[in-house]
C-alpha cells in the first residue's frame, strides 16, 4: 500500500479533533519512549521512502513461484540496505555486522526487527532468510563448541558462502521429538557420521528456507555409535554446493508447497542417503563423540530451555501486534464506513456508532493492549530467570516455562479468533486481499502450531499446575504466579467490579486444577496408569491451564495498570483504565459458564457487570480512532486499503482493483477461446 | 487430488473392520435413498473419470490471472459435458436444457449441484459462471413480465449470446439497500432509461462473474421520472458487446481483485456514464413505467422474499457440507497420524485416541449432522410456506423468515469456527494448501457476510422475537418455533439429560428475549426513540436471536432423531443418538454462562452432564471413521492430501510437494541473481 497523497477523510478528521487523548503521547509510551519511537520511525522512512521496496504488483496476484523469487530478491536487498544503515549509524564499529558484533542479543534484536512492523510490512508472507538468523545462527552459538564457533560462526554471520536453516520436524513426527527417525551413524574408521532417512516419514519437513534457499542445515538426528543409540544430537550438514547450489550427492531437497500464509518462507523437505560429514560437524558444546567413538555426555543444556521460552515470549508479542494491526484497520474502516440508519430518514451513521460494532472491535483493542502488558511482564521475568540460570540457579525455570506455555497458547488462539472477527466486522471488504487481513491471519494462525502446539503446551502447563496444587495441600510456599491457589476463600462480591472479576477468574482456575487433580486420582484408583489417567483428564487439564492463563492476564493487567497510572498523563491513564476494564469484563463474560459454576454470583450482579461493560464501550468510543493511531502503524505496515491513516477507503479499494493484472486488457483471452464458443452453442 | 492407487493404510483398515455400523447404510440414508446415492455417484464418476477435469497443476500454485483463465476454460467444458449428460439420460426431452425445461426448480437444482460436492470438487474457488444461473436467470424469471420473459429467458437459458449477472451491492452500500446510489432517469422523449453512477461509492461492487465474464447485467437502480424518485427497480443492461466482448460505451467494468477464497468468481466493479437502455429493459413484473412516464405500482413482490429465504436455506446446507468435509479430513488424518505416547515406552498412538483430540473433532461431526437435520426441516418448512404464498396466504412468512435468518447466521458462524478448529486439529499439515482447508474455509466464511451479514440477520430475527414476546404476554397463539416462550415453568432437572439440556437452552432464549424487550422499554422511558433504544439493546437482541437458533437446533435434532429411529437400522439409530447427544451437550456447555445465569442447576448436575459428554466421545470413537466414510465424499471432493479414503497421508503429502513448480528446477534463478552475490558480500 503506497501512501497516496489524499486529504484525510472528514470523518477521521472529526474523530481526531474530538478525542480527549493525544495519539502522540500514547505512541511515545507504547514505543517505550521518545527515542525508540523516533528510531523506529527513522528506520521505517529509510525503507519506505526507497522506491526499490515498493512492490510493483500486489502479492495476491503473484503465483507461488513468482512470490518466492520476488521475496528472495527483496530479502537480499533488505539485508544489504540494513547493513548500510548500520554503517551510517555506527561507522566506527567496523565489524560489518548487521547491528554490531554477534551475540545472542544481536540475533534477538534482528528477530524482533524481522517479525516486527517493518519486517511484516516488507515481507507480508514472511522474510525468506529468516531461519538463517532466527534458528541457524542461534543454534551454532548455543550448541557449537569453541572450536566450531571459531570455524563457522563468523562466516555464517557474514553469510560468507553460507545460508543456513535448522531441521528438526519430520513428515511423520512433530511434537514428540524422541520419535524422530533421521539417523547419524558414527563411522570411527573414517571419523565421519553417515546420515540417513530410513523411511518416508523420516523426511525432514517444514524447515523454513530449506527448499531452494539454504545450503547448510543443522539437522537433529538420532546418534548411533556401533549400533548403540545415544539420543538426539545436532549435526551441521552442507546440502547444496557453495558454488553451484546444486544439491549435494545423497541429498533430496525441495519445497513442500503452498500454505495459508507465509508463502515466502520456502519451507522444505530433506532426505539423506548415506550422506557423510566429518566428526567435527556434530555440534559438541554439550555431548561429544571422540574420534574413537567414545560418547561423552554433556551437562544438561539449560540455556536451550531458555531459548525455547524466549521464542514463546516473542510469539505472544507477535500475535499481539497482528491483533492490533487488525483492530486498527477495523476501527478506521468503521469510522468511515456508513450504513443502516439508526433513526429512519436520518443519514446512515458511521458503523462505529452501532453498539454491536463497538462490541466487535473494542474488546480486541483492549485485549491487544493487555497482551502487551503481559508480554512486557513475561520479558522481564524471562530476563530475571536467565540471569539466575547463568548463575547456575534453575529454580525459577519451571514457573517461567509453565507461564510461557499457557500464555503462548491462549494469546495465540484468542488473537486468531480476534483477527478473524475483526475481518468479519469489515463485512465483504474485509474478505478482499487488499484489506490485508489474510496475511495478518496467515502469520498469526501459524503460531497456533509452531514452537509448541496449542493443546500440547496447555498440557505442559497443566502438569506443573497439578504438581503445584499438590504442594499447596502440603502448605509449601508457591511461586508468585500460582500463589492465588492457596487462597481458598469464596468470592465476596464488592463494589470493586474489577477486583471481583479477577478473583472470580482465579477461583475458576484453582477449581479447575483441583477437579483435574481429583479426576486423575479417581482414575488411578480405578486402576489406570498415571499416563492413561492424565489422558482421561485431558479436557480438564487443558482447560485448567487456559483458565490459569486468563486469570494471570486479568490480574497482570490490573497490576500493571496501577503502576502505569503513576507515570502516565491522567487522560492516557483514564483510557488505559477503560481498556483494562473492557478486557477483564470481556474475559469474565466469555468465561461466564465456569465462573457461575465455581462462584456464587447473583443474576443481578452479572447484569451489573454487563451494563458496566456496555457503558465502557460507549465511553471508549470517542477515543477509539485516536487510540489506534497511537499504535503508530505506518500505512505500509498495515498494508490495507481499509486501514490507511487518511481513511480514503473507497479511493484505495478502487485504486487497488484497477491495478489487478486481469484489468490490464479490456477483453481476456478466455472470451475467444471459451466464452464465445459457449455462447454460440459450439461446445 | 487424484486417486492414486495405493493400498489402504492399515490403521484405516482396522478402523473400518472394527466399526459396528455400515458406512454404506449410512450413506444411503444420508443421500436420501439408494437411487439418489447411485445417481450422485454416477455423475461424479462421469466427471472424475474424465482426464479433462483433472487439473494439471494444483490451483495453489497459480497466479490470480491464471486461476481465472483456468476456471473459465473448465467451467465452459463443465457446462458442455453436463448438457451431454442430460442428453444421454433424457434423450427425448429435446429442450436442450441443462436438466430439462426452465423453471425455478430447475435453477434451484442447478444451484444445488454447483454448490454441492461435485461443484466444489471441480471448482474449489467457485464456479465462474455461477451467477448466471444463481441470480441472473432467477431474476429474469421472477421479475420479468411475460413479454420480457419471452424475449430474454430462452436465449439466456441457452446462453445464446448472453452471460449474465446481478448487480445490487455498491462500493459504499451493502445491507441497507435503500441507500444505493446508482440511478436510472426515464427519458420519455426517447422512451429510454439513462443510467448513471453519480459517485465513487455508487460503483457496483462485488457481483460475481462481472469483471471479465458477463455481458449482461440486471442492475438495481433508483428510478427517477421527471426528477421524482420511485424507489429501486431492476434494469437489464448490456455491458459488453456480444461480438467483441469490449465494454459498451459509457461502461467502466473490471475485476475487484484477489480475496480469501472464491478467486474464480471474477467479482467485478461497474460504473455507468449516461448508459441508455430501452424502456422495456426495466423488469416490469411488479412495478411498470408506461411510455409516457406514468409509474404504475405493482403488487408486493412476495415471491421475492421467498427467494431470499431459499438462498438462506441453501447456505445452511452449504456450510454444513463444508464443515463435514473438514471433519472427514480431520478424522481420517487423526486415525493415521501417530504422536505422543500415552504410556511411556509404548508406541505412539493414533492421535484420535487422545481424548483432547476427540473433543476437537467429534462435536464438529455431530454439529454437521444436526445442521443437516435442521436444513431438512427448513427446506420442508420453506416448501410449505411457498405453497401458502402461491395461494395468497402470507401468514407463515415472518416465522420462516425469522428462523432462516438466525439459522443462517449461527450455522455459518459456527461452521466457520468448526472448519478452522478442524484445520488446527491437523497441526502444521492442516496449514498446507494441499490439505484443502483453505478452500473449504474460504467458501464457508464468505457466507458469513453474503446474503445477509451475521449481525444484521440476527437483528431481523430479534425484531420478530420481541414482537412475538409481546404477543405472548397478551396470550395469543404463537407460531410453532416460538411456542416454547409461553412455557414459563422453571427447569426441573430430571434423569433425562437431553430433555434437561434442550429445556435449559429454551429458557435461555426466552429469558434473553425478555431482557432485550425490557431494555428497549427502559430506554424508551428514558426518552430514547424506538430506533435508538433498539441500538442500545443491540447486544441483547442479537444474542437473543442466536440463543433462539441454538434452542431450535437442539430441539429439532431431538425431534428428528425420534422420527428417524423408527425407520433406521438400530445400530445406525444408536450412533445418531450419540451424535445428537454430543451436539446438544456441546451446545449446552458452550452456552453454560447463559444457562447458569437463567436456570438453577447445581454444580453436580453440570458435572454429570460433562461426564456423560466425555463418555459419549469415547463411545463414538470406534465408529468415527466408518461414520465419516458414510458422508460418501469422493477423494476429489475432499481434495485433500490428509483426507483420502486410503489414508496414505505421507505418500500424498510428498507427491503433492514434488509437483510444486518450484521443484521443477534443481536450482532456482534466484541463486545466481541474488543469493550468490549476497554470499560473496557483493550486495
mmCIF file of N, CA, C and O in Angstrom, chain B residues 37-105:
data_model
loop_
_atom_site.group_PDB
_atom_site.id
_atom_site.type_symbol
_atom_site.label_atom_id
_atom_site.label_comp_id
_atom_site.label_asym_id
_atom_site.label_seq_id
_atom_site.Cartn_x
_atom_site.Cartn_y
_atom_site.Cartn_z
ATOM 1 N N UNK B 37 -28.287 -41.839 -4.120
ATOM 2 C CA UNK B 37 -26.874 -42.125 -3.873
ATOM 3 C C UNK B 37 -26.200 -42.589 -5.161
ATOM 4 O O UNK B 37 -25.141 -42.087 -5.563
ATOM 5 N N UNK B 38 -26.855 -43.524 -5.849
ATOM 6 C CA UNK B 38 -26.278 -44.061 -7.087
ATOM 7 C C UNK B 38 -26.183 -42.983 -8.159
ATOM 8 O O UNK B 38 -25.214 -42.924 -8.918
ATOM 9 N N UNK B 39 -27.205 -42.152 -8.207
ATOM 10 C CA UNK B 39 -27.229 -41.102 -9.220
ATOM 11 C C UNK B 39 -26.067 -40.130 -9.010
ATOM 12 O O UNK B 39 -25.367 -39.748 -9.949
ATOM 13 N N UNK B 40 -25.879 -39.759 -7.754
ATOM 14 C CA UNK B 40 -24.783 -38.834 -7.468
ATOM 15 C C UNK B 40 -23.441 -39.475 -7.799
ATOM 16 O O UNK B 40 -22.571 -38.866 -8.415
ATOM 17 N N UNK B 41 -23.298 -40.736 -7.409
ATOM 18 C CA UNK B 41 -22.030 -41.407 -7.682
ATOM 19 C C UNK B 41 -21.775 -41.524 -9.187
ATOM 20 O O UNK B 41 -20.647 -41.351 -9.655
ATOM 21 N N UNK B 42 -22.835 -41.787 -9.931
ATOM 22 C CA UNK B 42 -22.673 -41.916 -11.385
ATOM 23 C C UNK B 42 -22.226 -40.592 -11.997
ATOM 24 O O UNK B 42 -21.323 -40.544 -12.840
ATOM 25 N N UNK B 43 -22.847 -39.524 -11.553
ATOM 26 C CA UNK B 43 -22.482 -38.211 -12.083
ATOM 27 C C UNK B 43 -21.040 -37.870 -11.705
ATOM 28 O O UNK B 43 -20.283 -37.327 -12.525
ATOM 29 N N UNK B 44 -20.656 -38.198 -10.490
ATOM 30 C CA UNK B 44 -19.277 -37.930 -10.062
ATOM 31 C C UNK B 44 -18.284 -38.724 -10.910
ATOM 32 O O UNK B 44 -17.275 -38.187 -11.376
ATOM 33 N N UNK B 45 -18.597 -40.000 -11.118
ATOM 34 C CA UNK B 45 -17.700 -40.810 -11.948
ATOM 35 C C UNK B 45 -17.569 -40.217 -13.345
ATOM 36 O O UNK B 45 -16.480 -40.150 -13.914
ATOM 37 N N UNK B 46 -18.711 -39.798 -13.870
ATOM 38 C CA UNK B 46 -18.769 -39.228 -15.222
ATOM 39 C C UNK B 46 -17.768 -38.073 -15.368
ATOM 40 O O UNK B 46 -17.084 -37.959 -16.385
ATOM 41 N N UNK B 47 -17.668 -37.260 -14.354
ATOM 42 C CA UNK B 47 -16.716 -36.141 -14.414
ATOM 43 C C UNK B 47 -15.318 -36.532 -13.953
ATOM 44 O O UNK B 47 -14.328 -36.191 -14.595
ATOM 45 N N UNK B 48 -15.250 -37.257 -12.844
ATOM 46 C CA UNK B 48 -13.920 -37.511 -12.272
ATOM 47 C C UNK B 48 -13.112 -38.498 -13.106
ATOM 48 O O UNK B 48 -11.884 -38.494 -13.064
ATOM 49 N N UNK B 49 -13.795 -39.355 -13.862
ATOM 50 C CA UNK B 49 -13.056 -40.291 -14.707
ATOM 51 C C UNK B 49 -12.557 -39.642 -15.991
ATOM 52 O O UNK B 49 -11.784 -40.244 -16.735
ATOM 53 N N UNK B 50 -13.007 -38.430 -16.243
ATOM 54 C CA UNK B 50 -12.609 -37.731 -17.463
ATOM 55 C C UNK B 50 -11.325 -36.949 -17.178
ATOM 56 O O UNK B 50 -11.317 -36.015 -16.389
ATOM 57 N N UNK B 51 -10.208 -37.329 -17.841
ATOM 58 C CA UNK B 51 -8.934 -36.661 -17.536
ATOM 59 C C UNK B 51 -8.963 -35.164 -17.831
ATOM 60 O O UNK B 51 -8.164 -34.414 -17.282
ATOM 61 N N UNK B 52 -9.907 -34.740 -18.665
ATOM 62 C CA UNK B 52 -10.019 -33.305 -18.952
ATOM 63 C C UNK B 52 -10.335 -32.495 -17.704
ATOM 64 O O UNK B 52 -10.185 -31.276 -17.683
ATOM 65 N N UNK B 53 -10.864 -33.175 -16.685
ATOM 66 C CA UNK B 53 -11.244 -32.449 -15.469
ATOM 67 C C UNK B 53 -10.248 -32.663 -14.334
ATOM 68 O O UNK B 53 -10.541 -32.411 -13.182
ATOM 69 N N UNK B 54 -9.090 -33.137 -14.705
ATOM 70 C CA UNK B 54 -8.023 -33.333 -13.746
ATOM 71 C C UNK B 54 -7.038 -32.187 -13.889
ATOM 72 O O UNK B 54 -6.360 -32.087 -14.905
ATOM 73 N N UNK B 55 -6.954 -31.317 -12.903
ATOM 74 C CA UNK B 55 -6.078 -30.150 -13.042
ATOM 75 C C UNK B 55 -4.624 -30.583 -13.181
ATOM 76 O O UNK B 55 -4.129 -31.374 -12.391
ATOM 77 N N UNK B 56 -3.942 -30.028 -14.190
ATOM 78 C CA UNK B 56 -2.531 -30.392 -14.367
ATOM 79 C C UNK B 56 -1.659 -29.834 -13.241
ATOM 80 O O UNK B 56 -0.601 -30.345 -12.955
ATOM 81 N N UNK B 57 -2.112 -28.770 -12.637
ATOM 82 C CA UNK B 57 -1.301 -28.099 -11.609
ATOM 83 C C UNK B 57 -2.248 -27.749 -10.477
ATOM 84 O O UNK B 57 -3.390 -27.363 -10.715
ATOM 85 N N UNK B 58 -1.790 -27.891 -9.237
ATOM 86 C CA UNK B 58 -2.634 -27.522 -8.093
ATOM 87 C C UNK B 58 -2.920 -26.027 -8.143
ATOM 88 O O UNK B 58 -2.018 -25.227 -8.420
ATOM 89 N N UNK B 59 -4.155 -25.652 -7.879
ATOM 90 C CA UNK B 59 -4.506 -24.233 -8.042
ATOM 91 C C UNK B 59 -3.728 -23.321 -7.107
ATOM 92 O O UNK B 59 -3.601 -22.139 -7.371
ATOM 93 N N UNK B 60 -3.208 -23.870 -6.011
ATOM 94 C CA UNK B 60 -2.463 -23.004 -5.086
ATOM 95 C C UNK B 60 -1.168 -22.479 -5.708
ATOM 96 O O UNK B 60 -0.565 -21.554 -5.177
ATOM 97 N N UNK B 61 -0.756 -23.059 -6.816
ATOM 98 C CA UNK B 61 0.466 -22.578 -7.468
ATOM 99 C C UNK B 61 0.184 -21.586 -8.583
ATOM 100 O O UNK B 61 1.096 -21.075 -9.212
ATOM 101 N N UNK B 62 -1.106 -21.349 -8.860
ATOM 102 C CA UNK B 62 -1.453 -20.461 -9.982
ATOM 103 C C UNK B 62 -1.506 -19.002 -9.545
ATOM 104 O O UNK B 62 -1.869 -18.695 -8.411
ATOM 105 N N UNK B 63 -1.206 -18.115 -10.468
ATOM 106 C CA UNK B 63 -1.429 -16.697 -10.211
ATOM 107 C C UNK B 63 -2.925 -16.426 -10.332
ATOM 108 O O UNK B 63 -3.692 -17.258 -10.829
ATOM 109 N N UNK B 64 -3.315 -15.247 -9.869
ATOM 110 C CA UNK B 64 -4.724 -14.872 -9.895
ATOM 111 C C UNK B 64 -5.291 -14.943 -11.316
ATOM 112 O O UNK B 64 -6.390 -15.479 -11.544
ATOM 113 N N UNK B 65 -4.523 -14.428 -12.251
ATOM 114 C CA UNK B 65 -4.998 -14.400 -13.634
ATOM 115 C C UNK B 65 -5.081 -15.810 -14.218
ATOM 116 O O UNK B 65 -6.044 -16.165 -14.899
ATOM 117 N N UNK B 66 -4.042 -16.584 -13.925
ATOM 118 C CA UNK B 66 -4.029 -17.982 -14.389
ATOM 119 C C UNK B 66 -5.256 -18.734 -13.869
ATOM 120 O O UNK B 66 -5.875 -19.515 -14.580
ATOM 121 N N UNK B 67 -5.576 -18.511 -12.595
ATOM 122 C CA UNK B 67 -6.694 -19.231 -11.982
ATOM 123 C C UNK B 67 -7.999 -18.858 -12.674
ATOM 124 O O UNK B 67 -8.845 -19.717 -12.946
ATOM 125 N N UNK B 68 -8.158 -17.574 -12.997
ATOM 126 C CA UNK B 68 -9.368 -17.146 -13.696
ATOM 127 C C UNK B 68 -9.479 -17.856 -15.039
ATOM 128 O O UNK B 68 -10.514 -18.437 -15.382
ATOM 129 N N UNK B 69 -8.394 -17.827 -15.789
ATOM 130 C CA UNK B 69 -8.442 -18.401 -17.134
ATOM 131 C C UNK B 69 -8.652 -19.918 -17.083
ATOM 132 O O UNK B 69 -9.435 -20.480 -17.846
ATOM 133 N N UNK B 70 -7.976 -20.535 -16.145
ATOM 134 C CA UNK B 70 -8.146 -21.975 -15.944
ATOM 135 C C UNK B 70 -9.605 -22.303 -15.599
ATOM 136 O O UNK B 70 -10.178 -23.273 -16.103
ATOM 137 N N UNK B 71 -10.197 -21.483 -14.764
ATOM 138 C CA UNK B 71 -11.553 -21.773 -14.296
ATOM 139 C C UNK B 71 -12.592 -21.551 -15.382
ATOM 140 O O UNK B 71 -13.572 -22.293 -15.465
ATOM 141 N N UNK B 72 -12.398 -20.534 -16.181
ATOM 142 C CA UNK B 72 -13.349 -20.299 -17.265
ATOM 143 C C UNK B 72 -13.283 -21.457 -18.266
ATOM 144 O O UNK B 72 -14.319 -21.971 -18.710
ATOM 145 N N UNK B 73 -12.054 -21.874 -18.573
ATOM 146 C CA UNK B 73 -11.909 -22.991 -19.511
ATOM 147 C C UNK B 73 -12.622 -24.224 -18.959
ATOM 148 O O UNK B 73 -13.405 -24.888 -19.651
ATOM 149 N N UNK B 74 -12.389 -24.503 -17.690
ATOM 150 C CA UNK B 74 -13.001 -25.691 -17.103
ATOM 151 C C UNK B 74 -14.511 -25.512 -16.956
ATOM 152 O O UNK B 74 -15.275 -26.473 -17.141
ATOM 153 N N UNK B 75 -14.916 -24.301 -16.634
ATOM 154 C CA UNK B 75 -16.339 -24.030 -16.454
ATOM 155 C C UNK B 75 -17.140 -24.242 -17.724
ATOM 156 O O UNK B 75 -18.253 -24.799 -17.695
ATOM 157 N N UNK B 76 -16.598 -23.803 -18.850
ATOM 158 C CA UNK B 76 -17.329 -23.996 -20.101
ATOM 159 C C UNK B 76 -17.338 -25.479 -20.492
ATOM 160 O O UNK B 76 -18.355 -26.002 -20.949
ATOM 161 N N UNK B 77 -16.207 -26.156 -20.281
ATOM 162 C CA UNK B 77 -16.185 -27.606 -20.530
ATOM 163 C C UNK B 77 -17.213 -28.314 -19.657
ATOM 164 O O UNK B 77 -17.888 -29.254 -20.081
ATOM 165 N N UNK B 78 -17.336 -27.851 -18.437
ATOM 166 C CA UNK B 78 -18.269 -28.455 -17.491
ATOM 167 C C UNK B 78 -19.705 -28.336 -17.996
ATOM 168 O O UNK B 78 -20.471 -29.299 -17.993
ATOM 169 N N UNK B 79 -20.065 -27.141 -18.454
ATOM 170 C CA UNK B 79 -21.433 -26.955 -18.938
ATOM 171 C C UNK B 79 -21.715 -27.847 -20.138
ATOM 172 O O UNK B 79 -22.784 -28.456 -20.246
ATOM 173 N N UNK B 80 -20.732 -27.907 -21.047
ATOM 174 C CA UNK B 80 -20.912 -28.731 -22.247
ATOM 175 C C UNK B 80 -21.105 -30.195 -21.862
ATOM 176 O O UNK B 80 -21.995 -30.891 -22.373
ATOM 177 N N UNK B 81 -20.293 -30.647 -20.939
ATOM 178 C CA UNK B 81 -20.352 -32.057 -20.553
ATOM 179 C C UNK B 81 -21.642 -32.355 -19.776
ATOM 180 O O UNK B 81 -22.207 -33.442 -19.897
ATOM 181 N N UNK B 82 -22.097 -31.381 -19.035
ATOM 182 C CA UNK B 82 -23.332 -31.562 -18.281
ATOM 183 C C UNK B 82 -24.528 -31.658 -19.250
ATOM 184 O O UNK B 82 -25.446 -32.458 -19.066
ATOM 185 N N UNK B 83 -24.495 -30.834 -20.297
ATOM 186 C CA UNK B 83 -25.558 -30.916 -21.311
ATOM 187 C C UNK B 83 -25.572 -32.296 -21.957
ATOM 188 O O UNK B 83 -26.628 -32.875 -22.209
ATOM 189 N N UNK B 84 -24.373 -32.782 -22.220
ATOM 190 C CA UNK B 84 -24.244 -34.107 -22.817
ATOM 191 C C UNK B 84 -24.853 -35.169 -21.895
ATOM 192 O O UNK B 84 -25.584 -36.062 -22.337
ATOM 193 N N UNK B 85 -24.568 -35.045 -20.622
ATOM 194 C CA UNK B 85 -25.112 -35.962 -19.600
ATOM 195 C C UNK B 85 -26.632 -35.956 -19.655
ATOM 196 O O UNK B 85 -27.286 -36.992 -19.637
ATOM 197 N N UNK B 86 -27.198 -34.765 -19.759
ATOM 198 C CA UNK B 86 -28.657 -34.639 -19.814
ATOM 199 C C UNK B 86 -29.208 -35.309 -21.073
ATOM 200 O O UNK B 86 -30.225 -35.983 -21.038
ATOM 201 N N UNK B 87 -28.507 -35.077 -22.182
ATOM 202 C CA UNK B 87 -28.974 -35.673 -23.433
ATOM 203 C C UNK B 87 -28.926 -37.188 -23.345
ATOM 204 O O UNK B 87 -29.818 -37.881 -23.802
ATOM 205 N N UNK B 88 -27.852 -37.704 -22.702
ATOM 206 C CA UNK B 88 -27.717 -39.150 -22.582
ATOM 207 C C UNK B 88 -28.828 -39.743 -21.730
ATOM 208 O O UNK B 88 -29.327 -40.820 -21.989
ATOM 209 N N UNK B 89 -29.194 -39.004 -20.708
ATOM 210 C CA UNK B 89 -30.140 -39.559 -19.737
ATOM 211 C C UNK B 89 -31.584 -39.248 -20.087
ATOM 212 O O UNK B 89 -32.488 -39.953 -19.656
ATOM 213 N N UNK B 90 -31.821 -38.172 -20.819
ATOM 214 C CA UNK B 90 -33.198 -37.818 -21.158
ATOM 215 C C UNK B 90 -33.259 -37.460 -22.628
ATOM 216 O O UNK B 90 -33.542 -36.339 -23.009
ATOM 217 N N UNK B 91 -32.969 -38.453 -23.481
ATOM 218 C CA UNK B 91 -32.803 -38.145 -24.908
ATOM 219 C C UNK B 91 -34.070 -37.583 -25.551
ATOM 220 O O UNK B 91 -33.994 -36.896 -26.552
ATOM 221 N N UNK B 92 -35.228 -37.885 -24.993
ATOM 222 C CA UNK B 92 -36.451 -37.410 -25.636
ATOM 223 C C UNK B 92 -36.889 -36.043 -25.141
ATOM 224 O O UNK B 92 -37.845 -35.480 -25.641
ATOM 225 N N UNK B 93 -36.196 -35.544 -24.153
ATOM 226 C CA UNK B 93 -36.585 -34.249 -23.572
ATOM 227 C C UNK B 93 -36.618 -33.167 -24.643
ATOM 228 O O UNK B 93 -37.610 -32.467 -24.830
ATOM 229 N N UNK B 94 -35.490 -33.083 -25.390
ATOM 230 C CA UNK B 94 -35.487 -32.222 -26.564
ATOM 231 C C UNK B 94 -35.440 -30.738 -26.282
ATOM 232 O O UNK B 94 -35.378 -29.934 -27.194
ATOM 233 N N UNK B 95 -35.449 -30.332 -25.024
ATOM 234 C CA UNK B 95 -35.416 -28.897 -24.764
ATOM 235 C C UNK B 95 -34.010 -28.359 -24.867
ATOM 236 O O UNK B 95 -33.797 -27.159 -24.927
ATOM 237 N N UNK B 96 -33.025 -29.292 -24.840
ATOM 238 C CA UNK B 96 -31.653 -28.805 -24.847
ATOM 239 C C UNK B 96 -31.275 -28.154 -23.535
ATOM 240 O O UNK B 96 -30.215 -27.569 -23.401
ATOM 241 N N UNK B 97 -32.175 -28.253 -22.599
ATOM 242 C CA UNK B 97 -31.908 -27.620 -21.305
ATOM 243 C C UNK B 97 -30.891 -28.427 -20.534
ATOM 244 O O UNK B 97 -30.537 -29.539 -20.903
ATOM 245 N N UNK B 98 -30.431 -27.826 -19.443
ATOM 246 C CA UNK B 98 -29.423 -28.499 -18.645
ATOM 247 C C UNK B 98 -30.034 -29.660 -17.905
ATOM 248 O O UNK B 98 -29.464 -30.719 -17.803
ATOM 249 N N UNK B 99 -31.198 -29.456 -17.375
ATOM 250 C CA UNK B 99 -31.858 -30.554 -16.656
ATOM 251 C C UNK B 99 -33.321 -30.557 -17.039
ATOM 252 O O UNK B 99 -34.184 -30.781 -16.223
ATOM 253 N N UNK B 100 -33.579 -30.271 -18.268
ATOM 254 C CA UNK B 100 -34.963 -30.257 -18.717
ATOM 255 C C UNK B 100 -35.423 -28.837 -18.944
ATOM 256 O O UNK B 100 -34.617 -27.945 -19.173
ATOM 257 N N UNK B 101 -36.713 -28.613 -18.876
ATOM 258 C CA UNK B 101 -37.272 -27.294 -19.137
ATOM 259 C C UNK B 101 -36.871 -26.308 -18.060
ATOM 260 O O UNK B 101 -36.392 -26.686 -17.002
ATOM 261 N N UNK B 102 -37.052 -25.021 -18.330
ATOM 262 C CA UNK B 102 -36.614 -23.999 -17.394
ATOM 263 C C UNK B 102 -37.734 -23.569 -16.470
ATOM 264 O O UNK B 102 -38.738 -23.007 -16.888
ATOM 265 N N UNK B 103 -37.576 -23.857 -15.210
ATOM 266 C CA UNK B 103 -38.437 -23.267 -14.199
ATOM 267 C C UNK B 103 -37.567 -23.057 -12.980
ATOM 268 O O UNK B 103 -36.374 -23.364 -12.988
ATOM 269 N N UNK B 104 -38.166 -22.510 -11.940
ATOM 270 C CA UNK B 104 -37.342 -22.141 -10.794
ATOM 271 C C UNK B 104 -36.742 -23.380 -10.146
ATOM 272 O O UNK B 104 -35.611 -23.360 -9.658
ATOM 273 N N UNK B 105 -37.458 -24.496 -10.229
ATOM 274 C CA UNK B 105 -36.930 -25.715 -9.620
ATOM 275 C C UNK B 105 -35.665 -26.189 -10.345
ATOM 276 O O UNK B 105 -34.696 -26.623 -9.722
#
